[in-house]
Amino acid sequence: MKGVTVSIDRTVIDFTDEYWDFFNEFHKRICHYYGDKMTVCDRGFQYRIKINTEEHFLHISYKLSLLRKFE
């Protein structure tokens, strides 16, 4: 089809078995790069990073899985 424009509105990537030690380093680097900060939700263990560059919007969240087996 010619002349068709496609826009991706939302993409969700779900990682399993990635724990706080991974996300903590990841959020520090991305927040430092974009000059943003992480927010903590009122309910449960959920952390969010929202980055808006006026051209792109990125929303990253980390939620502690209650199904994780503690060693």
Coordinates of C-alpha atoms in Angstrom, one line a residue:
M1 CA 0.0 0.0 0.0
K2 CA 1.5 3.3 -1.0
G3 CA 1.1 6.5 1.0
V4 CA 0.2 4.8 4.3
T5 CA 1.7 6.3 7.4
V6 CA 2.2 4.1 10.5
S7 CA 2.7 5.4 14.0
I8 CA 3.5 3.3 17.0
D9 CA 1.5 4.6 19.9
R10 CA 2.7 2.3 22.6
T11 CA 5.2 -0.5 22.9
V12 CA 5.5 -2.6 26.0
I13 CA 8.5 -4.7 26.8
D14 CA 8.2 -7.0 29.7
F15 CA 11.4 -8.3 31.3
T16 CA 11.3 -11.2 33.7
D17 CA 14.0 -12.1 36.3
E18 CA 15.5 -8.6 36.2
Y19 CA 15.9 -7.4 39.8
W20 CA 16.5 -4.2 41.5
D21 CA 20.3 -4.3 41.1
F22 CA 19.8 -4.1 37.3
F23 CA 17.0 -1.5 37.3
N24 CA 18.8 0.7 39.8
E25 CA 21.9 1.1 37.6
F26 CA 19.7 1.5 34.5
H27 CA 17.5 4.2 36.0
K28 CA 20.6 6.1 37.3
R29 CA 22.2 6.2 33.9
I30 CA 19.0 7.1 31.9
C31 CA 18.0 9.8 34.5
H32 CA 21.5 11.3 34.4
Y33 CA 21.5 11.4 30.6
Y34 CA 18.1 13.1 30.3
G35 CA 18.4 15.1 33.5
D36 CA 15.2 13.6 34.9
K37 CA 14.4 11.8 38.2
M38 CA 12.5 8.7 39.2
T39 CA 9.2 8.8 41.0
V40 CA 7.9 6.2 43.5
C41 CA 4.2 5.3 43.4
D42 CA 2.1 5.5 46.5
R43 CA 0.9 1.9 46.2
G44 CA 3.3 -1.0 46.4
F45 CA 6.8 -1.3 45.1
Q46 CA 6.5 0.5 41.8
Y47 CA 9.0 3.0 40.4
R48 CA 8.5 5.1 37.3
I49 CA 10.7 7.2 34.9
K50 CA 8.9 9.5 32.5
I51 CA 11.0 11.2 29.9
N52 CA 9.5 13.8 27.5
T53 CA 11.9 15.3 24.9
E54 CA 9.0 17.2 23.1
E55 CA 9.7 14.9 20.2
H56 CA 9.5 11.5 22.0
F57 CA 8.0 10.2 25.2
L58 CA 9.4 7.3 27.2
H59 CA 7.7 5.7 30.2
I60 CA 9.7 3.1 32.1
S61 CA 8.4 1.3 35.2
Y62 CA 9.7 -1.3 37.6
K63 CA 7.4 -3.3 39.8
L64 CA 8.6 -5.8 42.3
S65 CA 7.2 -9.2 41.4
L66 CA 5.5 -10.9 44.3
L67 CA 6.1 -14.2 42.6
R68 CA 9.8 -14.0 43.0
K69 CA 11.3 -16.9 45.0
F70 CA 13.5 -15.7 47.8
E71 CA 16.7 -17.6 48.3

